[in-house]
mmCIF file of C-alpha atoms in Angstrom:
data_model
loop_
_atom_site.group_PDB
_atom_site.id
_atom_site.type_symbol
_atom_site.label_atom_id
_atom_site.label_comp_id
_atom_site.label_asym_id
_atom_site.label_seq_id
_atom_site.Cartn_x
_atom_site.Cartn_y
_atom_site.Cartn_z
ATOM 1 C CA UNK A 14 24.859 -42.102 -16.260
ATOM 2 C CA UNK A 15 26.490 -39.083 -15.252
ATOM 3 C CA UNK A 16 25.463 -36.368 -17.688
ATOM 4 C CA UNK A 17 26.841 -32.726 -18.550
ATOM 5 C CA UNK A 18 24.256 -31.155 -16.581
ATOM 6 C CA UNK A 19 26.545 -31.652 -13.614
ATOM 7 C CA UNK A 20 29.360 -30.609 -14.905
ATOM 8 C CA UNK A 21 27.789 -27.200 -16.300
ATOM 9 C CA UNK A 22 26.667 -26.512 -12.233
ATOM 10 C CA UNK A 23 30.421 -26.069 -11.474
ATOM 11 C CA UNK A 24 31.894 -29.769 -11.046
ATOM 12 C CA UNK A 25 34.904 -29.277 -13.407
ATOM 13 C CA UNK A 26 35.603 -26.241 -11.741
ATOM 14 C CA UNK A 27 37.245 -25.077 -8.430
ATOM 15 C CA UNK A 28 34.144 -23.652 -6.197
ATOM 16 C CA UNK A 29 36.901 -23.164 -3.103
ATOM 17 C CA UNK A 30 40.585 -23.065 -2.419
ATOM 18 C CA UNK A 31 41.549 -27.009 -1.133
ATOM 19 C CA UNK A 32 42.117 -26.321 2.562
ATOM 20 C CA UNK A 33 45.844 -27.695 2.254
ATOM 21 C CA UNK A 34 47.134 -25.781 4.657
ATOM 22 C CA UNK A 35 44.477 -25.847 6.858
ATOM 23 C CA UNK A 36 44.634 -29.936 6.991
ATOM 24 C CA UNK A 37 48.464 -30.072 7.076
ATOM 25 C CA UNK A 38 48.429 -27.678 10.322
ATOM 26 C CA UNK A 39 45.605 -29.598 11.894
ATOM 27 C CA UNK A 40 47.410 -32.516 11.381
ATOM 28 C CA UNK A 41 50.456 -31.317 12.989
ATOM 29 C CA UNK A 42 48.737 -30.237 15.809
ATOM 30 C CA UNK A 43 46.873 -33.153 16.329
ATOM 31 C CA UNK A 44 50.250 -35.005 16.223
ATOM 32 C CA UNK A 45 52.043 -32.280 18.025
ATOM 33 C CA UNK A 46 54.873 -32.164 15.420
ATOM 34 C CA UNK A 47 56.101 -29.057 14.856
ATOM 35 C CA UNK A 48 57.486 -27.735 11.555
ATOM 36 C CA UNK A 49 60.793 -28.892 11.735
ATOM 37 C CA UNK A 50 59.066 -32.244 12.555
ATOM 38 C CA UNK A 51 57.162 -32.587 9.300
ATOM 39 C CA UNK A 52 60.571 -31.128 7.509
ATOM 40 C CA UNK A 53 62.237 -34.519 8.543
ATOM 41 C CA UNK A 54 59.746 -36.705 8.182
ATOM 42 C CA UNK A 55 59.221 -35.302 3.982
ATOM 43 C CA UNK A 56 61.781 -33.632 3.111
ATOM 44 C CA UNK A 57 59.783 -30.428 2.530
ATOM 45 C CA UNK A 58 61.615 -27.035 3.715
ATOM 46 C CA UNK A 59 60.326 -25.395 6.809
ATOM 47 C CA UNK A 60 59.517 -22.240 5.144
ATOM 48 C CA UNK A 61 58.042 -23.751 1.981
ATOM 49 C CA UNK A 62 55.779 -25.671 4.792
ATOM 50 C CA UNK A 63 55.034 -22.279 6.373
ATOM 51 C CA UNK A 64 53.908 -20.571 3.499
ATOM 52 C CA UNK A 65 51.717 -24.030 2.309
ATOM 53 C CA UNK A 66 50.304 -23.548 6.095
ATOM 54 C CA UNK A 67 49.185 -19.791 6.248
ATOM 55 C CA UNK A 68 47.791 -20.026 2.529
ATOM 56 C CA UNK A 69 50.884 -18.037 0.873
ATOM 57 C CA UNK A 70 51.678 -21.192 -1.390
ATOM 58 C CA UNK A 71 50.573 -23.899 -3.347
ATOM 59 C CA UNK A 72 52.394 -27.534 -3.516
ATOM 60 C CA UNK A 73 53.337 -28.943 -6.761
ATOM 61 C CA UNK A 74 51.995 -32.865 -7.351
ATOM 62 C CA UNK A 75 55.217 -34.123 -6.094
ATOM 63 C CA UNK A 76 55.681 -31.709 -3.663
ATOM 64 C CA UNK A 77 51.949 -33.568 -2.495
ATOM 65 C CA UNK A 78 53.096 -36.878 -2.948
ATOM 66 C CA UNK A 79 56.076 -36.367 -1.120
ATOM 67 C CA UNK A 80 54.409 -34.996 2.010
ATOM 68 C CA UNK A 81 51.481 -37.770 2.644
ATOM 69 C CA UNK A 82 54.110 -40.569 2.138
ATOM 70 C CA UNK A 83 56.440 -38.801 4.746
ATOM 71 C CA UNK A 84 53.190 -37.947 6.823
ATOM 72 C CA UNK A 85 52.186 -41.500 6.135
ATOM 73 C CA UNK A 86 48.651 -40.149 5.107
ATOM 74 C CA UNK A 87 46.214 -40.108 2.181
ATOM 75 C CA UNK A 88 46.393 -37.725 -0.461
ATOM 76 C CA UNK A 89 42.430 -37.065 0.407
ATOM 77 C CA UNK A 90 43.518 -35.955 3.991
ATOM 78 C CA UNK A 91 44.937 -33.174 2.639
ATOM 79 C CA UNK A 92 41.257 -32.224 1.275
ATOM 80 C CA UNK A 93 38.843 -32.837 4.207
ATOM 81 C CA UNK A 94 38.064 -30.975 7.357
ATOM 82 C CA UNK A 95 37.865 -33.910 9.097
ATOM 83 C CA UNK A 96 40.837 -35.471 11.513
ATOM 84 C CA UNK A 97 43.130 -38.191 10.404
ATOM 85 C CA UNK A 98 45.171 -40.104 11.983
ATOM 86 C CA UNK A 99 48.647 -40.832 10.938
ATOM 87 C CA UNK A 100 49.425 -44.309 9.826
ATOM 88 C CA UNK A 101 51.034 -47.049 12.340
ATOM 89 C CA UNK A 102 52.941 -50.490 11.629
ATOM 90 C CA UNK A 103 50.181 -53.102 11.824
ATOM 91 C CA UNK A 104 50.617 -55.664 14.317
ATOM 92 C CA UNK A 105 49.950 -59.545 12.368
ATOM 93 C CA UNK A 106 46.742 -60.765 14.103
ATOM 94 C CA UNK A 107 43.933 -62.600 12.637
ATOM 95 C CA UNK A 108 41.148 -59.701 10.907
ATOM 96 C CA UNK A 109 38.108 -59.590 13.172
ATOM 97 C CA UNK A 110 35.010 -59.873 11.205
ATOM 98 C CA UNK A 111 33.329 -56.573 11.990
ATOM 99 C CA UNK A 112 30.523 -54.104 9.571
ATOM 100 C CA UNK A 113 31.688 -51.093 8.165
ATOM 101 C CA UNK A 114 29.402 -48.164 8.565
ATOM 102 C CA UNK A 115 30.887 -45.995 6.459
ATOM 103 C CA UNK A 116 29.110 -43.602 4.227
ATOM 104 C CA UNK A 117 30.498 -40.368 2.033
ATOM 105 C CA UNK A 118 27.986 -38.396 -0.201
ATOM 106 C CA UNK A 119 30.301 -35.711 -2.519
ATOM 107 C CA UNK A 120 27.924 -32.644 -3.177
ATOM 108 C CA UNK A 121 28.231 -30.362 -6.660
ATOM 109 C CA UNK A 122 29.637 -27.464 -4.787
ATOM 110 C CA UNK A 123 31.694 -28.801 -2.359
ATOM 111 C CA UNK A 124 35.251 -28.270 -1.862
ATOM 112 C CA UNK A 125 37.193 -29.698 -4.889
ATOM 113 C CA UNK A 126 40.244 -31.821 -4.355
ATOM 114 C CA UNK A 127 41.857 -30.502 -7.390
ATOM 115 C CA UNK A 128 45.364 -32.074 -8.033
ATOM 116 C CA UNK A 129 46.624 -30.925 -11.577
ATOM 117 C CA UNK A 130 49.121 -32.220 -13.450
ATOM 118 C CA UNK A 131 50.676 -32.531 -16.636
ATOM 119 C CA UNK A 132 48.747 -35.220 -18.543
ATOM 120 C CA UNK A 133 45.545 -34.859 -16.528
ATOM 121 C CA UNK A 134 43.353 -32.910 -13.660
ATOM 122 C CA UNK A 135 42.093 -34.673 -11.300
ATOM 123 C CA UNK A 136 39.042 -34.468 -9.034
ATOM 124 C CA UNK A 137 39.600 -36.480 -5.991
ATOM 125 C CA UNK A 138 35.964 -37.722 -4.743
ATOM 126 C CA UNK A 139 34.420 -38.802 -1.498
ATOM 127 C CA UNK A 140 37.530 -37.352 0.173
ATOM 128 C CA UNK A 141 36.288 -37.418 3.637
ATOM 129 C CA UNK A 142 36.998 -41.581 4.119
ATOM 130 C CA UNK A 143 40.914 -42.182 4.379
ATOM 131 C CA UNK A 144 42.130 -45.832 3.288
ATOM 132 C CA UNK A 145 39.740 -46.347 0.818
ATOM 133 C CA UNK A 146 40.053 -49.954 -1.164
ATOM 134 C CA UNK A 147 38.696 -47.428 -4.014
ATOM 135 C CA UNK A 148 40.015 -44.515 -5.857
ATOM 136 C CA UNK A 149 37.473 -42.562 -7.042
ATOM 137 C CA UNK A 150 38.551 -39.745 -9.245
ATOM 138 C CA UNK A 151 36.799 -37.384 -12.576
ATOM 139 C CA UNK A 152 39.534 -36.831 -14.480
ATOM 140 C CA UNK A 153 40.684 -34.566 -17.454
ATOM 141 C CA UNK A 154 42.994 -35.911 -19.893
ATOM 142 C CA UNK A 155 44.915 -33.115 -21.448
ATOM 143 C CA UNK A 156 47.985 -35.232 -23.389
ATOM 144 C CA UNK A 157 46.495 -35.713 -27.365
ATOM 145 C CA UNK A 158 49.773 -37.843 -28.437
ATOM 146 C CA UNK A 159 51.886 -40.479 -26.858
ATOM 147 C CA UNK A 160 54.957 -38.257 -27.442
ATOM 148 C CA UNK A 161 53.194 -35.475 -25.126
ATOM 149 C CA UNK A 162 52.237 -37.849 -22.578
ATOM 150 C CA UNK A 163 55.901 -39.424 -21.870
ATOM 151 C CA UNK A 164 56.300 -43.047 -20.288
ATOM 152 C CA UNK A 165 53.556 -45.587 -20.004
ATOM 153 C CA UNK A 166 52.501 -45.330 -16.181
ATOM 154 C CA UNK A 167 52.020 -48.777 -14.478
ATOM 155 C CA UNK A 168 51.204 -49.153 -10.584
ATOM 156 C CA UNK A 169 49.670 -52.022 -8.181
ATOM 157 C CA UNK A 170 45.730 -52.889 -8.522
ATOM 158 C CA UNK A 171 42.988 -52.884 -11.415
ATOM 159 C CA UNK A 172 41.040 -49.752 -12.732
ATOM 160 C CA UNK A 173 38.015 -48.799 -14.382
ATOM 161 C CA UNK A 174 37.446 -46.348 -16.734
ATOM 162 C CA UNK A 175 33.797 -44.849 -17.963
ATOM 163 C CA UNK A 176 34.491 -42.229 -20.690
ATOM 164 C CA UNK A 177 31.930 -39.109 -19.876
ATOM 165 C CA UNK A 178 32.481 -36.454 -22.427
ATOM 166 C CA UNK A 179 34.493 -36.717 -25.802
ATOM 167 C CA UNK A 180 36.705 -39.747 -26.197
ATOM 168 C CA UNK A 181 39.990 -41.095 -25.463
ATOM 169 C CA UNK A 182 42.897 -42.818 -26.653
ATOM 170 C CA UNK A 183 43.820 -46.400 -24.598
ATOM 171 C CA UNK A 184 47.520 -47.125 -25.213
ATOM 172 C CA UNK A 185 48.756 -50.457 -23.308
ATOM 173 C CA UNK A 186 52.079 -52.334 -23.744
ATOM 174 C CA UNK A 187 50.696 -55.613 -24.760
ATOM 175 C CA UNK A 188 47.742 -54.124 -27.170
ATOM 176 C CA UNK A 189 46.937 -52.502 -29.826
ATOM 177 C CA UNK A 190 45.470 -48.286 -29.361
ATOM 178 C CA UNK A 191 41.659 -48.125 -29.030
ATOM 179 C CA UNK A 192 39.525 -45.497 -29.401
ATOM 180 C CA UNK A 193 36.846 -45.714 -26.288
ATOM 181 C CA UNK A 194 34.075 -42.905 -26.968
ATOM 182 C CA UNK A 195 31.190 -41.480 -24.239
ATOM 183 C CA UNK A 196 29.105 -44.058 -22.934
ATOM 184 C CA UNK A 197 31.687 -46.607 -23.119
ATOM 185 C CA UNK A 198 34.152 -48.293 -20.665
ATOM 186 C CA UNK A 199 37.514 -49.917 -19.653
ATOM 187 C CA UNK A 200 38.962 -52.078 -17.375
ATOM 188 C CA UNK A 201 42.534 -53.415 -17.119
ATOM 189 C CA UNK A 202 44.600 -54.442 -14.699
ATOM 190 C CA UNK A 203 46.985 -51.612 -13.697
ATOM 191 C CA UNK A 204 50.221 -53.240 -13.471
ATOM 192 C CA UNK A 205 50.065 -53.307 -17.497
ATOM 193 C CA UNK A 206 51.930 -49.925 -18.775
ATOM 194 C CA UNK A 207 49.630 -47.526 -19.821
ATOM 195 C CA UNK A 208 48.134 -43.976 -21.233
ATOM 196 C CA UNK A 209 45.016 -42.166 -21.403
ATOM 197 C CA UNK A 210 45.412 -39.714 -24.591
ATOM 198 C CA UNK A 211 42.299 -36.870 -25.434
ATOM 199 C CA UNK A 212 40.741 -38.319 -29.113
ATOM 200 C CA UNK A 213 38.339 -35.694 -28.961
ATOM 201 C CA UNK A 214 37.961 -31.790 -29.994
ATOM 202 C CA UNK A 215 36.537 -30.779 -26.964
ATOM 203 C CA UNK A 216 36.797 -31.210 -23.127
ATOM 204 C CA UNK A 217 37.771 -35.606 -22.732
ATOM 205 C CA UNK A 218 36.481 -36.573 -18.971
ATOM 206 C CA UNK A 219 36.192 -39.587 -17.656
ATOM 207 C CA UNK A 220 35.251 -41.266 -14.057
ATOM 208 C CA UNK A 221 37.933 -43.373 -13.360
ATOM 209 C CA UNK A 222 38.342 -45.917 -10.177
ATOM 210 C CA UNK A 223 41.211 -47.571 -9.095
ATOM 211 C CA UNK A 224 41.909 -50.410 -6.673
ATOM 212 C CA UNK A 225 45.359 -49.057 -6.596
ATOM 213 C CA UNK A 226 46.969 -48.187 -2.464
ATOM 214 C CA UNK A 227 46.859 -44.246 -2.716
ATOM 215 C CA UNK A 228 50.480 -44.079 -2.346
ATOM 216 C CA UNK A 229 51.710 -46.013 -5.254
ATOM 217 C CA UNK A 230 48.738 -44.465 -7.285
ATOM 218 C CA UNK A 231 50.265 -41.383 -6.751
ATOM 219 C CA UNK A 232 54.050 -42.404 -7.289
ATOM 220 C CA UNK A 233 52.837 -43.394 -10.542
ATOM 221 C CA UNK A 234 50.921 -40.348 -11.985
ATOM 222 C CA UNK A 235 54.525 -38.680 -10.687
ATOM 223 C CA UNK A 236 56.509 -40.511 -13.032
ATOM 224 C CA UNK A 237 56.072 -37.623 -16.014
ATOM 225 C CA UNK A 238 55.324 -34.704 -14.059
ATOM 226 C CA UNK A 239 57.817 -31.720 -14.970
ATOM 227 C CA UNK A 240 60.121 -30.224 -12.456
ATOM 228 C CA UNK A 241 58.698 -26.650 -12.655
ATOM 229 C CA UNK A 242 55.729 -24.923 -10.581
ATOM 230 C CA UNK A 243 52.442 -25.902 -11.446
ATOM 231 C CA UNK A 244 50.515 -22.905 -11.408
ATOM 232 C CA UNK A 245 46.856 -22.350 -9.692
ATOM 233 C CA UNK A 246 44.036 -22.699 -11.669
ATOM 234 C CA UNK A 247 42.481 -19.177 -12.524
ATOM 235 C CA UNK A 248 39.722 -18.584 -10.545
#
C-alpha cells in the first residue's frame, strides 16, 4: 500500500522542470528534422516550437497531445532523457517469441512528468519505457460535480483504479454513482463513458493504470480541456 509518507517527501510535487524542450530538440536531431519539419508534421507554429525548445514556454495538454501524435511518439518521451525512436508502419509478419528485459524503477525525487489539466493532474510514471501495454499514472482529481467535470470520457482498453487519499466519485453511463474511499479499488472497462469526481475535503489521489494505447488515452482526457493557457504550477 502506498502510504502518505511518500507523498509528504515531494511526490505530488514538481522537484524539476519536465525537460520538454530538451526531449523535443533531441528528438529532432536524432531525426534530423528541423523546425519547420516538426511544424508540418503537428501543426504546432515554428516559433511556439522555438520557445517550447529553449525553455521560454510551456505546452498546453493539447498542445502535448497534438505534438506526439504528429511526432508519432509517446507522451512519456517527452519526459525522459533517454532516445526514442519515432514510430514506423509495421510490416504483417508472424510475432517472434522473444523475453523482454525491460526494467524501470521511478525514484521520489525524480523528474516529474507533470501533465495538468482541467479535471485532474497527472503524474506520468516509469516514463523511461516507450510503448508500454500499461499506463501508469498518480493522479489528482480536482472536478467535485459532474457539471464541473463536462462529458463522460470513454477511450480503448480497461483501467484500474486504487483510491490513495480521500475518496472519489465513480460516474459510468450504464450504473449507478459510487462512492469508492482509500484503500479501495475499481476496475472497468474503458470504453464505458466515464468520470472520476473528488468526494472528499481534502487532497483525492489515486494510482490509476490503464491498458489504454497512449494516444487515444490522451485524445480522451482532451475531450474537456478548455481552450485557454494552462498555467505552470508554482514552484
Amino acid at each position: 500500500m502506498i502510504g502518505k509518507s511518500g507523498l509528504n517527501q515531494g511526490l505530488w510535487y514538481m522537484t524539476a522542470r519536465a525537460p520538454i524542450g530538451k526531449s523535443l530538440r533531441r528528438l529532432r536531431l536524432q531525426n534530423d528534422w528541423t523546425l519547420a519539419d516538426v511544424a508540418e508534421r503537428t501543426g504546432l507554429a515554428v516559433s511556439t516550437l522555438s520557445k517550447v525548445e529553449n525553455d521560454r514556454m510551456s505546452l498546453t495538454f493539447d498542445k502535448i497531445v497534438r505534438l506526439c501524435e504528429g511526432l508519432g511518439i509517446d507522451i512519456g518521451t517527452l519526459f525522459t532523457n533517454e532516445p526514442a525512436s519515432v514510430a514506423e508502419p509495421a510490416l504483417v509478419q508472424p510475432a517472434p517469441v522473444a523475453m523482454l528485459t525491460r526494467r524501470s524503477v521511478d525514484r521520489v525525487g525524480g523528474e516529474d512528468a507533470l501533465v495538468p489539466t482541467k479535471n485532474y493532474r497527472h503524474r506520468y510514471l516509469n516514463t523511461d519505457i516507450t510503448h508500454k501495454k500499461m499506463i501508469p499514472i498518480l493522479v489528482e482529481h480536482r472536478a467535485r460535480t459532474i457539471e464541473e467535470f463536462g462529458v463522460l470520457v470513454r477511450h480503448p482498453g480497461e483501467e484500474f483504479i486504487y483510491v490513495m487519499e480521500g475518496a472519489i466519485e465513480l460516474h459510468t453511463e450504464f450504473y449507478a454513482p459510487t462512492i469508492v474511499r482509500a484503500g479501495e479499488s475499481i476496475y472497468l472497462d474503458s470504453t464505458m463513458g466515464h468520470a472520476y469526481l473528488a468526494a472528499a475535503d481534502g487532497p483525492c489521489r489515486t494510482l490509476s493504470v490503464c491498458s489504454s494505447p497512449e494516444p487515444a488515452l490522451t485524445r480522451a482526457l482532451m475531450v474537456n480541456e478548455p481552450t485557454h493557457v494552462l498555467k505552470k504550477p508554482a514552484e
